[in-house]
Amino acid sequence: MSSQTMTCQSMTSQHHKIAKINHQPLPYIDKGTGPVLLFCHGLLMDKSMWQQQIELLSRDYRCIAIDLWGHGDSHSIPDSTTQLPDIAKQYLQLLELLSIEQCTVIGLGTGGAIATEMVLQAPKMIAGLVLINAFVGFEPEVNCAKYQIWMDSAKKSENLSALINDIAPLFAPKNQQTTETIATAKLHFEQYSSISQTHKNALLAMCRMGIYKRDSLENVEQLTLPCLVMIGVQSQLRTVLESYLMHDAIDGSELVHLVNAGQLAPLEQPVDVNQHLQLFLTKMHKS
């Protein structure tokens, strides 16, 4: 890759860095040494959602967590980015920039769809795949209609606080709609309540790509790498049925149901999520 296309520099914190991909800054965390784990978060979250996984796993692995375009510390998006395969290609460019030949990708929600696209584009670079509350098929039409209303509202509003208050409860477990669980989601969402127009445009562009993603269910039937599918049974955004569809489509994949977890399982049930990740990674690296 040309040095004009991608450069890398450290930020003030030891583990917080920035790569320039297609002339736009891509913030990420890089902590630990060993086999590489790449973490991809979902819509409206940011890379800090993986903190409890990184704190544990960085003892044995090199953990890299990326901000989606328009999310967290990313306030822009490359002009050429129009679909999730474009982002998968950019993340593969980041791996090349960091001289990483192979990694395991761990994705939540839209991050899981991007992770899957990475495997399809560069199967030799991806050693393992973990999909948490993700679905690689078409988004159901009823969901798209609801999400489009939200995006239209966000486009017209200068302040997104009211919209955030409406959305946050959907990220909490459906059997635990408490002030505390809703606050977990709002803690991450509130950073988007008052943002610049450029930032908002990038955020909405990323959301559009995640919502109107392509159907990759048939494509994943060709995957042969170790794969773990995790679903929070109490998620209001993804379903147990979808987890079975992906488990059936990906030959040899493992399926875990997190009984009391919602959409933000790594934040809500970090001990359980970490145990399943450790077990999967240990088995993968022993084989």
mmCIF file of C-alpha atoms in Angstrom:
data_model
loop_
_atom_site.group_PDB
_atom_site.id
_atom_site.type_symbol
_atom_site.label_atom_id
_atom_site.label_comp_id
_atom_site.label_asym_id
_atom_site.label_seq_id
_atom_site.Cartn_x
_atom_site.Cartn_y
_atom_site.Cartn_z
ATOM 1 C CA MET A 1 0.000 0.000 0.000
ATOM 2 C CA SER A 2 1.172 3.512 -0.740
ATOM 3 C CA SER A 3 2.332 5.586 2.216
ATOM 4 C CA GLN A 4 0.088 8.317 0.800
ATOM 5 C CA THR A 5 -2.929 6.020 1.250
ATOM 6 C CA MET A 6 -2.215 4.898 4.797
ATOM 7 C CA THR A 7 -0.075 6.219 7.620
ATOM 8 C CA CYS A 8 -0.062 5.440 11.333
ATOM 9 C CA GLN A 9 0.697 7.553 14.378
ATOM 10 C CA SER A 10 0.384 7.216 18.136
ATOM 11 C CA MET A 11 -2.053 9.326 20.133
ATOM 12 C CA THR A 12 -1.522 10.613 23.645
ATOM 13 C CA SER A 13 -2.530 7.311 25.243
ATOM 14 C CA GLN A 14 -0.140 4.417 24.799
ATOM 15 C CA HIS A 15 -2.777 2.124 23.318
ATOM 16 C CA HIS A 16 -4.887 4.627 21.358
ATOM 17 C CA LYS A 17 -3.722 5.134 17.783
ATOM 18 C CA ILE A 18 -4.863 6.452 14.428
ATOM 19 C CA ALA A 19 -4.404 4.967 10.967
ATOM 20 C CA LYS A 20 -5.162 6.970 7.852
ATOM 21 C CA ILE A 21 -7.228 4.870 5.460
ATOM 22 C CA ASN A 22 -8.236 6.362 2.092
ATOM 23 C CA HIS A 23 -7.165 9.784 3.414
ATOM 24 C CA GLN A 24 -9.436 9.615 6.493
ATOM 25 C CA PRO A 25 -8.344 9.014 10.124
ATOM 26 C CA LEU A 26 -9.401 5.641 11.558
ATOM 27 C CA PRO A 27 -8.996 5.484 15.375
ATOM 28 C CA TYR A 28 -8.227 2.177 17.050
ATOM 29 C CA ILE A 29 -6.918 0.611 20.254
ATOM 30 C CA ASP A 30 -3.862 -1.661 20.082
ATOM 31 C CA LYS A 31 -2.932 -3.529 23.260
ATOM 32 C CA GLY A 32 -1.044 -6.726 24.091
ATOM 33 C CA THR A 33 1.152 -9.120 22.177
ATOM 34 C CA GLY A 34 0.585 -12.532 20.652
ATOM 35 C CA PRO A 35 -1.956 -13.833 18.135
ATOM 36 C CA VAL A 36 -4.043 -10.926 16.862
ATOM 37 C CA LEU A 37 -7.714 -10.351 17.742
ATOM 38 C CA LEU A 38 -9.569 -7.646 15.795
ATOM 39 C CA PHE A 39 -12.711 -6.274 17.501
ATOM 40 C CA CYS A 40 -15.476 -4.605 15.446
ATOM 41 C CA HIS A 41 -18.339 -2.954 17.363
ATOM 42 C CA GLY A 42 -21.915 -2.375 16.221
ATOM 43 C CA LEU A 43 -23.909 0.700 15.231
ATOM 44 C CA LEU A 44 -24.091 3.597 17.719
ATOM 45 C CA MET A 45 -21.412 2.065 19.942
ATOM 46 C CA ASP A 46 -17.630 2.608 19.852
ATOM 47 C CA LYS A 47 -14.405 0.689 20.394
ATOM 48 C CA SER A 48 -14.484 1.231 24.174
ATOM 49 C CA MET A 49 -17.349 -1.270 24.461
ATOM 50 C CA TRP A 50 -14.703 -4.019 24.241
ATOM 51 C CA GLN A 51 -12.739 -2.751 27.245
ATOM 52 C CA GLN A 52 -13.497 -5.714 29.519
ATOM 53 C CA GLN A 53 -12.619 -8.219 26.794
ATOM 54 C CA ILE A 54 -9.391 -6.400 25.952
ATOM 55 C CA GLU A 55 -8.301 -6.117 29.584
ATOM 56 C CA LEU A 56 -8.490 -9.906 29.933
ATOM 57 C CA LEU A 57 -7.471 -11.146 26.502
ATOM 58 C CA SER A 58 -4.550 -8.730 25.998
ATOM 59 C CA ARG A 59 -2.620 -10.819 28.521
ATOM 60 C CA ASP A 60 -2.251 -13.508 25.842
ATOM 61 C CA TYR A 61 -3.253 -11.805 22.586
ATOM 62 C CA ARG A 62 -2.677 -8.609 20.660
ATOM 63 C CA CYS A 63 -6.087 -6.902 20.802
ATOM 64 C CA ILE A 64 -7.031 -4.289 18.220
ATOM 65 C CA ALA A 65 -10.422 -2.538 18.448
ATOM 66 C CA ILE A 66 -11.565 -0.210 15.665
ATOM 67 C CA ASP A 67 -14.104 2.612 15.630
ATOM 68 C CA LEU A 68 -16.641 2.335 12.821
ATOM 69 C CA TRP A 69 -16.663 5.360 10.525
ATOM 70 C CA GLY A 70 -18.601 8.195 12.157
ATOM 71 C CA HIS A 71 -18.497 6.446 15.534
ATOM 72 C CA GLY A 72 -16.498 7.084 18.697
ATOM 73 C CA ASP A 73 -13.408 9.105 17.805
ATOM 74 C CA SER A 74 -14.092 8.782 14.062
ATOM 75 C CA HIS A 75 -15.931 11.820 12.705
ATOM 76 C CA SER A 76 -15.612 11.188 8.978
ATOM 77 C CA ILE A 77 -15.860 8.543 6.257
ATOM 78 C CA PRO A 78 -13.959 8.072 2.974
ATOM 79 C CA ASP A 79 -15.916 9.264 -0.064
ATOM 80 C CA SER A 80 -15.579 5.896 -1.779
ATOM 81 C CA THR A 81 -17.259 3.986 1.075
ATOM 82 C CA THR A 82 -20.781 2.928 0.089
ATOM 83 C CA GLN A 83 -21.233 -0.623 1.377
ATOM 84 C CA LEU A 84 -19.930 -3.010 4.042
ATOM 85 C CA PRO A 85 -17.534 -4.836 1.657
ATOM 86 C CA ASP A 86 -15.774 -1.462 1.206
ATOM 87 C CA ILE A 87 -15.232 -1.267 4.966
ATOM 88 C CA ALA A 88 -14.029 -4.863 5.086
ATOM 89 C CA LYS A 89 -11.439 -3.961 2.439
ATOM 90 C CA GLN A 90 -10.349 -0.935 4.499
ATOM 91 C CA TYR A 91 -9.939 -3.048 7.638
ATOM 92 C CA LEU A 92 -7.844 -5.522 5.664
ATOM 93 C CA GLN A 93 -5.729 -2.534 4.584
ATOM 94 C CA LEU A 94 -5.268 -1.666 8.255
ATOM 95 C CA LEU A 95 -3.999 -5.194 8.938
ATOM 96 C CA GLU A 96 -1.552 -4.835 6.063
ATOM 97 C CA LEU A 97 -0.418 -1.460 7.374
ATOM 98 C CA LEU A 98 0.282 -3.049 10.767
ATOM 99 C CA SER A 99 2.133 -5.972 9.131
ATOM 100 C CA ILE A 100 -0.442 -8.440 10.463
ATOM 101 C CA GLU A 101 -0.605 -11.567 8.323
ATOM 102 C CA GLN A 102 -3.477 -13.262 10.142
ATOM 103 C CA CYS A 103 -6.012 -12.538 12.860
ATOM 104 C CA THR A 104 -9.270 -13.640 14.466
ATOM 105 C CA VAL A 105 -12.118 -11.160 13.975
ATOM 106 C CA ILE A 106 -14.715 -10.617 16.709
ATOM 107 C CA GLY A 107 -17.731 -8.597 15.601
ATOM 108 C CA LEU A 108 -20.943 -7.428 17.249
ATOM 109 C CA GLY A 109 -23.987 -6.450 15.199
ATOM 110 C CA THR A 110 -22.890 -4.639 12.042
ATOM 111 C CA GLY A 111 -19.309 -5.333 13.136
ATOM 112 C CA GLY A 112 -20.070 -9.035 12.689
ATOM 113 C CA ALA A 113 -21.334 -8.442 9.153
ATOM 114 C CA ILE A 114 -18.123 -6.542 8.348
ATOM 115 C CA ALA A 115 -16.045 -9.338 9.897
ATOM 116 C CA THR A 116 -17.798 -11.850 7.647
ATOM 117 C CA GLU A 117 -17.078 -9.739 4.576
ATOM 118 C CA MET A 118 -13.409 -9.701 5.601
ATOM 119 C CA VAL A 119 -13.333 -13.507 5.633
ATOM 120 C CA LEU A 120 -15.009 -13.689 2.232
ATOM 121 C CA GLN A 121 -12.490 -11.239 0.741
ATOM 122 C CA ALA A 122 -9.307 -12.598 2.357
ATOM 123 C CA PRO A 123 -9.881 -16.074 3.847
ATOM 124 C CA LYS A 124 -6.163 -16.701 4.370
ATOM 125 C CA MET A 125 -5.845 -13.585 6.547
ATOM 126 C CA ILE A 126 -8.668 -14.530 8.932
ATOM 127 C CA ALA A 127 -7.911 -17.453 11.249
ATOM 128 C CA GLY A 128 -11.198 -17.394 13.163
ATOM 129 C CA LEU A 129 -14.535 -15.598 13.270
ATOM 130 C CA VAL A 130 -16.762 -14.666 16.228
ATOM 131 C CA LEU A 131 -20.240 -13.260 15.569
ATOM 132 C CA ILE A 132 -22.010 -11.730 18.585
ATOM 133 C CA ASN A 133 -25.634 -10.612 18.115
ATOM 134 C CA ALA A 134 -24.978 -10.311 14.416
ATOM 135 C CA PHE A 135 -26.856 -11.450 11.318
ATOM 136 C CA VAL A 136 -25.320 -11.771 7.874
ATOM 137 C CA GLY A 137 -28.606 -12.098 5.983
ATOM 138 C CA PHE A 138 -30.894 -9.311 4.807
ATOM 139 C CA GLU A 139 -32.271 -7.038 7.506
ATOM 140 C CA PRO A 140 -36.017 -7.796 7.834
ATOM 141 C CA GLU A 141 -38.111 -5.239 5.955
ATOM 142 C CA VAL A 142 -40.080 -4.240 9.050
ATOM 143 C CA ASN A 143 -36.822 -3.380 10.810
ATOM 144 C CA CYS A 144 -35.549 -1.346 7.847
ATOM 145 C CA ALA A 145 -38.731 0.727 7.829
ATOM 146 C CA LYS A 146 -38.404 1.481 11.547
ATOM 147 C CA TYR A 147 -34.708 2.314 11.325
ATOM 148 C CA GLN A 148 -35.279 4.545 8.294
ATOM 149 C CA ILE A 149 -37.736 6.636 10.309
ATOM 150 C CA TRP A 150 -35.059 7.081 12.968
ATOM 151 C CA MET A 151 -32.444 8.070 10.394
ATOM 152 C CA ASP A 152 -34.821 10.559 8.789
ATOM 153 C CA SER A 153 -35.494 12.060 12.214
ATOM 154 C CA ALA A 154 -31.775 12.272 12.987
ATOM 155 C CA LYS A 155 -31.100 13.986 9.663
ATOM 156 C CA LYS A 156 -33.596 16.733 10.472
ATOM 157 C CA SER A 157 -32.680 17.232 14.148
ATOM 158 C CA GLU A 158 -29.887 19.441 15.420
ATOM 159 C CA ASN A 159 -29.832 17.626 18.762
ATOM 160 C CA LEU A 160 -30.303 13.835 18.913
ATOM 161 C CA SER A 161 -30.999 13.532 22.662
ATOM 162 C CA ALA A 162 -34.719 12.784 22.252
ATOM 163 C CA LEU A 163 -34.017 10.151 19.610
ATOM 164 C CA ILE A 164 -31.365 8.559 21.815
ATOM 165 C CA ASN A 165 -33.871 8.320 24.658
ATOM 166 C CA ASP A 166 -36.230 6.450 22.322
ATOM 167 C CA ILE A 167 -33.599 4.062 20.966
ATOM 168 C CA ALA A 168 -31.624 3.196 24.112
ATOM 169 C CA PRO A 169 -34.246 0.857 25.692
ATOM 170 C CA LEU A 170 -34.055 -1.408 22.623
ATOM 171 C CA PHE A 171 -30.407 -2.128 23.372
ATOM 172 C CA ALA A 172 -31.186 -3.267 26.929
ATOM 173 C CA PRO A 173 -32.243 -6.904 27.601
ATOM 174 C CA LYS A 174 -35.972 -7.320 27.060
ATOM 175 C CA ASN A 175 -36.330 -9.031 30.461
ATOM 176 C CA GLN A 176 -34.335 -6.318 32.268
ATOM 177 C CA GLN A 177 -35.755 -2.948 31.235
ATOM 178 C CA THR A 178 -34.292 -1.084 34.197
ATOM 179 C CA THR A 179 -32.805 2.374 34.582
ATOM 180 C CA GLU A 180 -29.371 0.774 34.980
ATOM 181 C CA THR A 181 -29.496 -1.410 31.856
ATOM 182 C CA ILE A 182 -30.852 1.417 29.701
ATOM 183 C CA ALA A 183 -28.155 3.730 31.086
ATOM 184 C CA THR A 184 -25.501 1.265 29.836
ATOM 185 C CA ALA A 185 -26.611 1.917 26.269
ATOM 186 C CA LYS A 186 -27.169 5.649 26.762
ATOM 187 C CA LEU A 187 -23.657 6.015 28.176
ATOM 188 C CA HIS A 188 -22.289 5.251 24.709
ATOM 189 C CA PHE A 189 -25.076 6.880 22.688
ATOM 190 C CA GLU A 190 -24.915 10.277 24.378
ATOM 191 C CA GLN A 191 -21.659 11.129 22.615
ATOM 192 C CA TYR A 192 -23.794 11.500 19.467
ATOM 193 C CA SER A 193 -26.413 13.811 20.990
ATOM 194 C CA SER A 194 -24.792 16.999 19.693
ATOM 195 C CA ILE A 195 -22.329 16.515 16.834
ATOM 196 C CA SER A 196 -21.232 18.471 13.777
ATOM 197 C CA GLN A 197 -23.045 18.066 10.464
ATOM 198 C CA THR A 198 -20.000 16.343 8.946
ATOM 199 C CA HIS A 199 -19.865 13.916 11.834
ATOM 200 C CA LYS A 200 -23.605 13.251 11.585
ATOM 201 C CA ASN A 201 -23.334 12.612 7.849
ATOM 202 C CA ALA A 202 -20.636 10.008 8.467
ATOM 203 C CA LEU A 203 -22.630 8.412 11.284
ATOM 204 C CA LEU A 204 -25.790 8.168 9.174
ATOM 205 C CA ALA A 205 -23.865 6.853 6.161
ATOM 206 C CA MET A 206 -22.459 4.087 8.351
ATOM 207 C CA CYS A 207 -25.908 3.303 9.758
ATOM 208 C CA ARG A 208 -27.377 3.114 6.250
ATOM 209 C CA MET A 209 -24.738 0.604 5.183
ATOM 210 C CA GLY A 210 -25.339 -1.529 8.271
ATOM 211 C CA ILE A 211 -29.114 -1.545 7.878
ATOM 212 C CA TYR A 212 -29.277 -2.100 4.112
ATOM 213 C CA LYS A 213 -26.498 -4.688 3.964
ATOM 214 C CA ARG A 214 -26.403 -7.478 1.425
ATOM 215 C CA ASP A 215 -27.469 -11.055 2.134
ATOM 216 C CA SER A 216 -24.321 -13.126 2.775
ATOM 217 C CA LEU A 217 -25.998 -16.262 4.153
ATOM 218 C CA GLU A 218 -25.342 -18.267 1.003
ATOM 219 C CA ASN A 219 -21.779 -16.980 0.783
ATOM 220 C CA VAL A 220 -20.864 -18.101 4.295
ATOM 221 C CA GLU A 221 -21.590 -21.707 3.374
ATOM 222 C CA GLN A 222 -18.139 -21.715 1.767
ATOM 223 C CA LEU A 223 -16.396 -20.794 5.049
ATOM 224 C CA THR A 224 -14.138 -23.425 6.567
ATOM 225 C CA LEU A 225 -12.514 -21.493 9.427
ATOM 226 C CA PRO A 226 -13.329 -21.901 13.144
ATOM 227 C CA CYS A 227 -16.438 -19.857 13.919
ATOM 228 C CA LEU A 228 -18.332 -19.023 17.102
ATOM 229 C CA VAL A 229 -21.876 -17.620 16.936
ATOM 230 C CA MET A 230 -23.123 -15.985 20.153
ATOM 231 C CA ILE A 231 -26.623 -14.637 20.665
ATOM 232 C CA GLY A 232 -28.073 -12.779 23.616
ATOM 233 C CA VAL A 233 -31.447 -14.456 24.051
ATOM 234 C CA GLN A 234 -32.866 -11.220 25.491
ATOM 235 C CA SER A 235 -31.755 -9.096 22.528
ATOM 236 C CA GLN A 236 -34.502 -6.945 21.013
ATOM 237 C CA LEU A 237 -32.547 -6.343 17.800
ATOM 238 C CA ARG A 238 -31.471 -9.866 16.800
ATOM 239 C CA THR A 239 -33.244 -13.205 17.191
ATOM 240 C CA VAL A 240 -32.340 -16.716 18.271
ATOM 241 C CA LEU A 241 -33.706 -17.961 14.934
ATOM 242 C CA GLU A 242 -31.122 -15.864 13.094
ATOM 243 C CA SER A 243 -28.363 -17.459 15.172
ATOM 244 C CA TYR A 244 -29.582 -20.919 14.135
ATOM 245 C CA LEU A 245 -29.655 -19.866 10.475
ATOM 246 C CA MET A 246 -26.005 -18.741 10.631
ATOM 247 C CA HIS A 247 -24.967 -21.773 12.669
ATOM 248 C CA ASP A 248 -26.541 -24.063 10.059
ATOM 249 C CA ALA A 249 -24.989 -22.123 7.169
ATOM 250 C CA ILE A 250 -21.420 -22.083 8.547
ATOM 251 C CA ASP A 251 -20.151 -25.656 8.606
ATOM 252 C CA GLY A 252 -18.560 -26.650 11.921
ATOM 253 C CA SER A 253 -19.495 -23.448 13.715
ATOM 254 C CA GLU A 254 -20.232 -23.369 17.432
ATOM 255 C CA LEU A 255 -23.418 -21.794 18.804
ATOM 256 C CA VAL A 256 -23.768 -20.227 22.259
ATOM 257 C CA HIS A 257 -26.971 -18.798 23.734
ATOM 258 C CA LEU A 258 -26.411 -16.159 26.429
ATOM 259 C CA VAL A 259 -29.669 -16.589 28.308
ATOM 260 C CA ASN A 260 -29.786 -13.268 30.175
ATOM 261 C CA ALA A 261 -27.919 -11.048 27.730
ATOM 262 C CA GLY A 262 -29.331 -8.437 25.362
ATOM 263 C CA GLN A 263 -27.746 -6.745 22.351
ATOM 264 C CA LEU A 264 -24.770 -5.397 24.308
ATOM 265 C CA ALA A 265 -23.703 -8.763 25.702
ATOM 266 C CA PRO A 266 -19.969 -7.897 26.065
ATOM 267 C CA LEU A 267 -20.983 -5.023 28.368
ATOM 268 C CA GLU A 268 -23.879 -6.738 30.137
ATOM 269 C CA GLN A 269 -22.382 -10.200 30.646
ATOM 270 C CA PRO A 270 -18.598 -9.703 30.344
ATOM 271 C CA VAL A 271 -17.691 -12.727 32.466
ATOM 272 C CA ASP A 272 -19.788 -15.127 30.373
ATOM 273 C CA VAL A 273 -18.689 -13.580 27.073
ATOM 274 C CA ASN A 274 -15.035 -13.681 28.102
ATOM 275 C CA GLN A 275 -15.267 -17.323 29.170
ATOM 276 C CA HIS A 276 -16.732 -18.358 25.826
ATOM 277 C CA LEU A 277 -14.149 -16.303 23.929
ATOM 278 C CA GLN A 278 -11.273 -17.789 25.909
ATOM 279 C CA LEU A 279 -12.536 -21.337 25.388
ATOM 280 C CA PHE A 280 -13.009 -20.799 21.654
ATOM 281 C CA LEU A 281 -9.603 -19.150 21.197
ATOM 282 C CA THR A 282 -7.804 -21.781 23.281
ATOM 283 C CA LYS A 283 -9.302 -24.603 21.224
ATOM 284 C CA MET A 284 -8.555 -22.773 17.987
ATOM 285 C CA HIS A 285 -4.882 -22.193 18.795
ATOM 286 C CA LYS A 286 -4.377 -25.755 20.057
ATOM 287 C CA SER A 287 -5.649 -27.281 16.810
#
